Coordinates of C-alpha atoms in Angstrom, one line a residue:
M142 CA 17.3 -37.8 43.0
A143 CA 21.1 -38.1 43.4
E144 CA 23.7 -37.8 40.5
V145 CA 25.9 -41.1 39.9
K146 CA 28.8 -40.9 42.3
K147 CA 32.2 -43.4 42.5
Q148 CA 31.4 -46.5 43.7
E149 CA 32.5 -47.4 46.9
K150 CA 31.7 -51.0 47.2
D151 CA 30.8 -54.0 44.8
F152 CA 27.6 -55.6 46.5
T153 CA 27.3 -58.2 43.6
P154 CA 27.5 -61.5 45.5
E155 CA 25.7 -60.1 48.1
V156 CA 22.7 -59.6 45.6
D157 CA 23.4 -63.0 43.8
S158 CA 22.9 -64.5 47.3
L159 CA 19.9 -62.9 48.1
L160 CA 18.0 -62.9 45.3
P161 CA 17.4 -66.5 45.2
E162 CA 16.5 -66.6 48.9
T163 CA 14.1 -63.5 48.6
E164 CA 12.0 -65.5 45.5
N165 CA 11.7 -68.4 47.4
I166 CA 10.3 -66.4 50.7
S167 CA 7.8 -64.5 48.6
K168 CA 6.8 -67.6 46.7
S169 CA 5.7 -69.2 50.0
G170 CA 3.4 -66.3 50.6
R171 CA 5.5 -64.0 52.7
L172 CA 5.9 -61.3 50.2
S173 CA 6.5 -58.6 53.0
E174 CA 9.1 -60.4 54.6
A175 CA 11.5 -60.7 51.1
L176 CA 10.8 -57.0 50.3
D177 CA 12.2 -56.1 53.9
K178 CA 15.3 -58.1 53.1
L179 CA 15.6 -56.4 49.5
F180 CA 15.0 -53.1 50.7
A181 CA 17.6 -53.2 53.8
L182 CA 20.4 -54.4 51.0
E183 CA 19.0 -51.6 48.6
K184 CA 20.0 -49.2 51.4
Q185 CA 23.4 -50.2 51.4
T186 CA 24.0 -50.7 47.7
R187 CA 22.7 -47.1 47.2
N188 CA 24.8 -45.7 50.1
A189 CA 28.0 -47.4 48.2
S190 CA 26.7 -45.8 44.6
D191 CA 26.2 -49.4 43.5
L192 CA 24.1 -48.7 40.8
I193 CA 24.3 -52.3 38.9
S194 CA 23.3 -53.8 42.5
T195 CA 20.7 -51.3 43.4
T196 CA 18.9 -51.4 39.9
R197 CA 18.8 -55.3 40.5
L198 CA 17.1 -55.1 43.9
A199 CA 14.4 -52.5 42.9
K200 CA 13.7 -54.8 40.0
A201 CA 13.5 -57.9 42.0
A202 CA 11.3 -55.9 44.3
L203 CA 8.9 -55.0 41.6
D204 CA 8.8 -58.5 40.1
Q205 CA 8.1 -60.2 43.3
C206 CA 5.2 -57.8 44.0
Y207 CA 3.9 -58.5 40.2
E208 CA 4.2 -62.4 40.2
A209 CA 2.3 -62.2 44.0
R210 CA -0.3 -60.0 42.4
D211 CA -0.2 -57.9 45.1
Y212 CA -0.7 -54.5 42.9
A213 CA -1.6 -52.3 46.2
Q214 CA 1.9 -53.4 47.3
L215 CA 3.5 -53.0 43.9
N216 CA 2.3 -49.3 43.6
A217 CA 3.6 -48.5 47.0
T218 CA 6.9 -50.3 46.3
I219 CA 7.3 -48.2 43.1
S220 CA 6.5 -44.9 45.3
L221 CA 8.6 -45.6 48.1
L222 CA 11.5 -46.8 45.7
S223 CA 11.5 -43.0 43.9
K224 CA 11.3 -41.2 47.2
K225 CA 14.5 -43.2 48.9
H226 CA 16.9 -40.6 50.0
G227 CA 20.2 -40.2 47.6
Q228 CA 18.0 -42.3 45.1
L229 CA 19.8 -42.9 41.8
K230 CA 18.1 -41.2 38.4
V231 CA 19.0 -44.5 36.7
V232 CA 17.2 -46.7 39.3
V233 CA 14.1 -44.6 39.0
Q234 CA 14.3 -44.8 35.3
A235 CA 14.5 -48.8 35.2
V236 CA 11.8 -49.1 38.2
V237 CA 9.4 -46.7 35.8
E238 CA 10.2 -48.5 32.8
K239 CA 9.5 -51.8 34.0
A240 CA 6.2 -50.9 35.3
V241 CA 4.9 -49.3 32.0
A242 CA 5.8 -52.6 30.4
W243 CA 3.2 -54.1 32.4
L244 CA 0.5 -51.4 32.1
P245 CA -1.1 -53.5 28.6
E246 CA -1.2 -57.0 30.5
I247 CA -2.3 -55.8 33.4
R248 CA -5.5 -54.1 31.9
Q249 CA -6.2 -57.0 29.9
R250 CA -5.9 -59.5 32.9
E251 CA -7.1 -57.5 36.0
G252 CA -9.3 -54.7 34.6
D253 CA -9.1 -51.0 34.4
A254 CA -9.4 -50.4 38.3
K255 CA -6.0 -52.0 39.0
W256 CA -4.4 -50.3 35.6
L257 CA -5.6 -47.1 36.5
G258 CA -4.2 -47.5 40.3
L259 CA -0.9 -48.1 38.6
V260 CA -1.2 -45.3 36.0
E261 CA -1.7 -42.9 38.9
T262 CA 1.2 -44.2 40.5
L263 CA 3.4 -43.9 37.7
R264 CA 2.0 -40.3 36.8
A265 CA 2.7 -39.5 40.5
V266 CA 6.3 -40.6 40.7
T267 CA 7.3 -38.8 37.1
E268 CA 5.4 -35.8 38.2
G269 CA 8.0 -32.6 38.1
K270 CA 11.1 -35.2 36.9
I271 CA 12.6 -33.7 33.4
F272 CA 14.6 -37.3 33.2
L273 CA 11.2 -39.1 33.3
E274 CA 9.5 -36.7 31.1
T275 CA 9.2 -38.8 28.1
P276 CA 7.9 -41.9 30.1
R277 CA 5.4 -39.7 31.7
A278 CA 3.9 -38.2 28.3
R279 CA 3.5 -41.9 27.1
V280 CA 1.7 -43.0 30.4
T281 CA -0.4 -39.7 30.2
L282 CA -1.4 -40.5 26.4
V283 CA -2.7 -44.1 27.4
L284 CA -4.7 -42.4 30.0
S285 CA -5.8 -40.0 27.7
H286 CA -7.2 -42.4 25.3
H287 CA -8.8 -44.3 28.4
H288 CA -11.1 -41.1 29.1
E289 CA -11.6 -40.6 25.4
S290 CA -13.2 -44.1 25.4
L291 CA -15.5 -43.5 28.3
S292 CA -17.0 -40.9 26.0
K293 CA -17.8 -43.3 23.0
Q294 CA -19.7 -46.0 25.1
P295 CA -23.0 -46.2 24.0
S296 CA -24.4 -45.8 27.6
A297 CA -22.8 -42.5 27.8
K298 CA -24.9 -39.6 28.6
P299 CA -24.2 -36.0 27.3
P300 CA -22.9 -34.7 30.4
A301 CA -20.4 -37.7 31.1
I302 CA -19.3 -37.5 27.1
K303 CA -18.3 -33.9 27.6
E304 CA -16.8 -34.5 31.0
S305 CA -14.7 -37.4 29.7
L306 CA -13.7 -35.6 26.7
Q307 CA -12.7 -32.7 28.7
I308 CA -10.7 -34.8 30.8
A309 CA -8.7 -36.5 27.9
S310 CA -8.0 -33.0 26.4
D311 CA -6.6 -31.3 29.7
L312 CA -4.6 -34.3 30.4
L313 CA -2.9 -34.2 26.8
S314 CA -2.8 -30.3 26.6
D315 CA -0.8 -30.0 30.0
L316 CA 2.3 -31.8 28.2
Q317 CA 4.5 -29.1 26.7
V318 CA 6.0 -32.0 24.6
E319 CA 7.7 -29.6 22.1
T320 CA 10.3 -29.1 24.6
Y321 CA 11.1 -32.5 25.8
S322 CA 14.5 -33.2 24.5
S323 CA 14.7 -36.7 25.1
M324 CA 11.9 -37.8 22.9
E325 CA 12.1 -38.6 19.2
R326 CA 10.9 -35.8 16.6
R327 CA 8.4 -38.2 14.9
E328 CA 6.7 -38.8 18.6
K329 CA 6.4 -35.1 19.5
T330 CA 4.7 -34.6 16.2
E331 CA 2.3 -37.4 17.3
F332 CA 1.6 -36.3 20.4
I333 CA 0.9 -32.6 19.0
L334 CA -1.4 -34.2 16.7
E335 CA -3.2 -35.9 19.1
Q336 CA -3.8 -32.6 21.5
M337 CA -5.1 -31.0 18.5
R338 CA -7.3 -33.7 17.6
L339 CA -8.9 -34.2 21.1
L340 CA -9.0 -30.1 21.3
I341 CA -10.8 -29.8 17.9
A342 CA -13.3 -33.0 19.1
L343 CA -14.1 -31.4 22.5
A344 CA -14.6 -27.7 20.6
R345 CA -17.1 -29.4 18.3
L346 CA -19.2 -30.9 21.1
K347 CA -19.3 -27.2 23.2
D348 CA -20.2 -25.4 19.7
A349 CA -23.2 -28.4 19.3
E350 CA -24.3 -27.8 22.8
V351 CA -24.4 -23.9 22.4
A352 CA -26.0 -24.4 19.2
G353 CA -28.9 -26.7 20.9
K354 CA -29.4 -23.9 23.4
D355 CA -29.3 -21.5 20.8
R356 CA -32.5 -23.4 19.2
E357 CA -34.3 -23.9 22.3
D358 CA -34.0 -20.4 24.3
G359 CA -34.6 -18.3 20.6
K360 CA -31.3 -16.7 21.5
N361 CA -27.6 -16.5 21.6
A362 CA -26.1 -18.7 24.3
I363 CA -22.7 -17.5 25.7
G364 CA -19.8 -20.2 25.7
G365 CA -18.8 -22.8 22.7
G366 CA -15.8 -24.2 21.9
E367 CA -13.8 -21.0 21.0
P368 CA -11.0 -21.3 23.4
E369 CA -10.2 -25.1 22.4
W370 CA -10.5 -23.9 18.5
V371 CA -7.5 -21.1 19.3
K372 CA -5.4 -23.6 21.5
A373 CA -5.7 -26.1 18.2
R374 CA -4.7 -23.3 16.0
V375 CA -1.5 -22.6 18.4
G376 CA -1.2 -26.4 18.6
G377 CA -0.7 -26.5 14.7
R378 CA 1.7 -23.5 14.6
K379 CA 4.3 -25.9 16.7
V380 CA 4.5 -28.4 14.0
N381 CA 7.6 -28.4 11.6
E382 CA 5.9 -28.7 8.1
T383 CA 9.4 -29.0 6.5
F384 CA 9.5 -32.1 8.9
L385 CA 6.5 -33.5 7.2
K386 CA 7.6 -33.5 3.8
E387 CA 9.9 -36.6 4.5
K388 CA 8.7 -39.4 3.0
E389 CA 8.3 -41.5 6.1
N390 CA 6.3 -39.1 7.8
E391 CA 3.6 -38.9 4.9
D392 CA 1.1 -40.4 7.6
L393 CA 1.7 -37.5 9.9
K394 CA 1.5 -34.9 7.1
L395 CA -2.1 -36.1 6.1
K396 CA -3.4 -36.3 9.7
F397 CA -1.9 -32.8 10.3
Y398 CA -3.7 -31.0 7.4
E399 CA -7.0 -33.0 7.8
L400 CA -7.0 -31.1 11.4
M401 CA -5.7 -27.9 9.8
I402 CA -8.8 -28.1 7.0
Q403 CA -11.2 -28.6 10.2
Q404 CA -9.9 -25.6 11.9
A405 CA -10.0 -23.4 8.4
L406 CA -13.3 -24.5 8.0
H407 CA -14.6 -23.5 11.5
Q408 CA -13.2 -20.2 10.7
T409 CA -14.8 -20.1 7.2
A410 CA -11.3 -19.3 6.0
Y411 CA -12.1 -21.0 2.4
L412 CA -8.5 -19.8 0.7
E413 CA -6.6 -21.5 4.0
V414 CA -8.6 -24.8 3.3
A415 CA -7.8 -24.8 -0.5
K416 CA -4.0 -24.2 0.6
H417 CA -4.4 -27.3 3.1
Y418 CA -5.9 -29.7 0.3
E419 CA -3.1 -28.5 -2.2
K420 CA -0.4 -29.8 0.4
V421 CA -2.6 -32.9 0.6
W422 CA -2.5 -33.1 -3.4
D423 CA 1.1 -32.7 -3.5
T424 CA 1.7 -35.4 -1.2
P425 CA 3.1 -38.6 -3.2
S426 CA 1.0 -41.1 -2.0
I427 CA -2.3 -39.0 -3.1
K428 CA -0.8 -37.8 -6.2
Y429 CA -0.2 -40.8 -7.9
D430 CA -3.5 -42.6 -6.9
E431 CA -6.0 -41.4 -9.6
S432 CA -9.1 -41.2 -6.9
K433 CA -7.6 -40.0 -4.1
S434 CA -5.9 -37.0 -6.5
R435 CA -8.9 -36.4 -8.1
A436 CA -10.9 -35.9 -4.7
A437 CA -8.0 -33.6 -3.5
L438 CA -8.3 -31.6 -6.9
E439 CA -11.9 -31.2 -7.0
H440 CA -11.8 -29.9 -3.3
I441 CA -9.2 -27.3 -4.0
V442 CA -11.3 -25.8 -7.0
Y443 CA -14.5 -25.5 -4.6
Y444 CA -12.5 -23.9 -1.7
V445 CA -10.4 -21.6 -4.1
V446 CA -13.9 -20.4 -5.8
L447 CA -15.7 -20.2 -2.4
A448 CA -12.9 -17.9 -1.1
P449 CA -13.4 -13.8 -1.1
H450 CA -11.9 -12.3 -4.0
D451 CA -8.5 -10.3 -3.3
N452 CA -5.1 -10.7 -5.1
E453 CA -4.1 -14.0 -3.4
Q454 CA -7.2 -15.7 -4.1
S455 CA -6.8 -14.4 -8.1
D456 CA -3.4 -15.9 -8.0
V457 CA -4.3 -19.0 -6.7
L458 CA -7.2 -19.4 -9.1
H459 CA -5.3 -18.4 -12.2
H460 CA -2.5 -20.6 -11.1
W461 CA -5.0 -23.6 -11.2
F462 CA -6.6 -22.5 -14.2
V463 CA -3.4 -22.9 -16.3
N464 CA -2.6 -26.5 -14.4
P465 CA -2.5 -29.2 -16.9
A466 CA -4.1 -31.5 -14.3
L467 CA -7.4 -29.6 -14.0
E468 CA -8.1 -30.1 -17.8
K469 CA -8.6 -33.8 -16.8
L470 CA -11.9 -32.6 -15.0
E471 CA -13.8 -30.8 -17.3
L472 CA -16.8 -29.8 -15.5
H473 CA -14.4 -28.2 -12.6
Y474 CA -12.1 -26.8 -15.2
N475 CA -15.2 -25.2 -16.8
L476 CA -16.4 -23.9 -13.3
V477 CA -12.7 -22.0 -12.9
K478 CA -13.2 -20.8 -16.3
S479 CA -16.2 -18.7 -15.6
F480 CA -14.3 -17.2 -12.6
V481 CA -11.4 -15.8 -14.4
T482 CA -13.1 -14.9 -18.0
R483 CA -14.5 -11.3 -17.6
E484 CA -18.0 -12.5 -18.6
L485 CA -21.3 -12.2 -16.4
M486 CA -22.5 -15.4 -14.8
R487 CA -25.9 -15.6 -14.8
W488 CA -26.8 -17.5 -11.5
P489 CA -29.7 -19.3 -12.9
G490 CA -27.4 -20.5 -15.9
I491 CA -24.8 -21.5 -13.3
E492 CA -27.4 -23.4 -11.0
S493 CA -28.7 -25.5 -14.1
I494 CA -25.4 -26.4 -15.5
Y495 CA -23.4 -27.1 -12.3
G496 CA -26.2 -27.2 -9.7
H497 CA -27.3 -30.8 -10.1
F498 CA -23.6 -31.8 -9.7
L499 CA -22.3 -29.8 -7.1
R500 CA -25.2 -30.2 -4.7
T501 CA -24.4 -33.7 -4.3
T502 CA -21.0 -33.4 -3.4
P503 CA -20.0 -33.1 0.6
V504 CA -18.8 -29.4 0.2
F505 CA -22.2 -28.1 -1.6
S506 CA -24.5 -30.2 0.1
N507 CA -23.8 -28.0 3.0
A508 CA -26.7 -24.7 2.6
K509 CA -24.3 -22.1 3.9
Q510 CA -21.6 -23.5 1.3
W511 CA -24.0 -23.2 -1.6
E512 CA -25.2 -19.7 -0.7
D513 CA -21.6 -18.6 -0.1
L514 CA -20.9 -19.7 -3.9
H515 CA -24.4 -17.7 -5.0
T516 CA -22.3 -14.4 -3.4
R517 CA -19.2 -15.3 -5.1
V518 CA -20.8 -15.0 -8.4
I519 CA -22.7 -12.0 -7.4
E520 CA -19.4 -10.4 -6.6
H521 CA -17.9 -11.8 -9.9
N522 CA -20.7 -10.1 -11.7
I523 CA -20.5 -6.7 -9.9
R524 CA -16.4 -6.7 -10.8
V525 CA -17.3 -7.4 -14.5
V526 CA -20.1 -4.5 -14.6
S527 CA -17.4 -2.0 -12.9
Q528 CA -15.1 -2.9 -15.7
Y529 CA -17.2 -2.5 -18.8
Y530 CA -19.5 0.4 -17.3
T531 CA -18.7 3.9 -16.2
R532 CA -22.9 4.4 -15.0
I533 CA -25.4 1.9 -14.9
T534 CA -29.0 2.3 -13.6
L535 CA -29.9 0.4 -10.3
A536 CA -32.7 -1.4 -11.9
R537 CA -30.5 -2.7 -14.9
L538 CA -27.8 -3.9 -12.4
T539 CA -30.6 -5.5 -10.7
T540 CA -31.6 -7.4 -13.8
L541 CA -28.0 -8.4 -14.5
L542 CA -27.5 -9.8 -10.9
D543 CA -30.8 -11.6 -10.6
L544 CA -31.3 -10.0 -7.3
T545 CA -33.9 -7.6 -5.5
P546 CA -32.9 -4.1 -5.3
Q547 CA -32.0 -4.3 -1.6
Q548 CA -29.8 -7.3 -2.0
T549 CA -28.1 -5.4 -4.9
E550 CA -27.5 -2.5 -2.7
E551 CA -26.2 -4.6 0.2
T552 CA -23.7 -6.7 -2.1
L553 CA -22.3 -3.4 -3.5
A554 CA -21.9 -1.9 -0.2
R555 CA -19.7 -5.0 1.0
L556 CA -17.5 -4.9 -2.1
V557 CA -16.9 -1.2 -1.6
V558 CA -16.2 -1.5 2.3
A559 CA -13.6 -4.4 1.2
K560 CA -12.4 -1.8 -1.7
T561 CA -12.9 -4.6 -4.2
I562 CA -14.7 -2.0 -6.4
W563 CA -15.3 1.7 -6.2
A564 CA -19.1 2.7 -6.8
R565 CA -21.3 5.5 -5.6
I566 CA -25.2 5.0 -5.6
D567 CA -27.5 7.9 -6.5
R568 CA -31.0 7.0 -4.8
P569 CA -32.8 9.4 -6.3
A570 CA -31.9 9.2 -9.6
G571 CA -31.6 5.2 -9.2
V572 CA -28.3 5.1 -10.8
V573 CA -24.7 4.0 -9.8
N574 CA -21.5 5.2 -10.8
F575 CA -18.3 3.2 -10.8
T576 CA -16.0 6.0 -12.0
P577 CA -14.0 7.7 -9.5
K578 CA -13.7 11.4 -9.0
R579 CA -10.3 12.4 -10.4
S580 CA -8.2 15.0 -8.9
A581 CA -6.5 18.0 -10.9
E582 CA -3.1 16.1 -10.9
D583 CA -4.7 12.4 -12.0
V584 CA -6.0 14.7 -15.0
M585 CA -2.9 16.3 -15.9
N586 CA -1.0 13.1 -15.6
D587 CA -3.6 11.9 -18.0
W588 CA -3.3 14.6 -20.7
S589 CA 0.4 14.6 -20.4
S590 CA 0.7 10.9 -21.4
D591 CA -1.7 11.5 -24.0
M592 CA 0.3 14.1 -25.3
Q593 CA 3.3 11.9 -25.2
K594 CA 1.7 9.2 -27.3
L595 CA 0.2 11.9 -29.9
L596 CA 3.6 13.5 -30.3
G597 CA 5.0 10.1 -30.7
L598 CA 2.3 9.2 -33.5
V599 CA 3.3 12.6 -35.3
E600 CA 7.1 12.1 -35.3
K601 CA 6.9 8.3 -36.3
T602 CA 4.1 9.8 -39.3
W603 CA 6.7 12.5 -40.2
M604 CA 9.7 10.1 -40.5
G605 CA 7.4 7.6 -42.4
M606 CA 6.6 10.4 -44.8
N607 CA 10.0 11.7 -45.5
A608 CA 11.2 8.0 -46.3
A609 CA 8.5 7.9 -49.0
L610 CA 9.4 11.1 -50.3
A611 CA 13.0 10.0 -50.3
A612 CA 12.0 6.9 -52.3
Q613 CA 9.8 8.9 -54.8
S614 CA 12.7 11.5 -55.4
R615 CA 15.1 8.2 -56.1
V616 CA 12.8 6.6 -58.8
K617 CA 12.2 10.4 -60.7
A618 CA 16.5 10.4 -60.7

């Protein structure tokens, strides 16, 4: 491509006289003759750096091919004009933009075959040209949607569905739109979200395929959609969340967090899911819509409760417990209160109070997540027991947790490994010890602290007695 140079000659009169002539020739069925005349003058205008005249001639050549419905010649003309020696960038841009504008009409009138031919021509012409990166991205997006639509056809078979989705995802993933300087910020975000959506759809398809093979073979199959999940996670980091907070970008914000929720659920990162739902709940269009706000708030509670206990989870749980918005949801407020309060939660009681309602929700209708809730209740109970008991028999602990001895030991071991609690099991004696062995330094520190408290009480008592004696002496006097 050549940069715009100083114009040597103005070919406007020649172009004005040639365009009507070639148009009449083209309409009479002699398209090749008309194009030859246009290309002959186009070479002169190009060599003379007459940008306006070259652009007019290039557009006229495309128009005459389009009006003649000669799409093979149209594709050849686009390719030829873009490869001309010393061709001006602005001319190529004008040719590509004009052809892109015809894509919807050609698809509707001529069908997919002619449309795909023009799409591939445009992708070939724009490949590797930075000044055409945005038109190329838009054409590629349309082509990606075409392949995705093929995967949704009722007659499509599983191999064809996977292949079409793979092609659609690969086409978009090849575009590094975050580096495009000529593309608007909103459009960049839309492209990244589309990349993530297709990657997640492909990953789910591959995961389902592997799960089906596992059931058939009775063993773990190799493969799955993990590479796509990783790519989707990387794509999520490219989105600027501050930009999504702007009012006009609420639709992108909701779409982004919906994808991030799917990503976090795949990783069983329940606390991340709760954080994403909190961002959704904090969106004005959701927050001030009673039904949508309630649904988002319910999901926040569910996933905070499902998250494994740590300092961050505890902070989030207490934050929502004191949030006035949660008090309007009595059942969910009481569920959170049960986890905040340092009291035992007997699973049969929890199941009888909350089970009927929770099992009807999309979250807990999933057997795995219902089992995870059971696990969180058990872990809460063990933490409570460790705070009130220094030692307890394994049989008594098993009764309090409503578990078998083996399940109790496994749960204790998991919490000890995670450093949530300190515990040691004396199996021969059948005793669980929750008090860690103290070093001599710890004992001396505690003794020193106790002595300081004792001396403080003695001093306070002595001062009180002196004050009382002084008062009595004044009364006697």
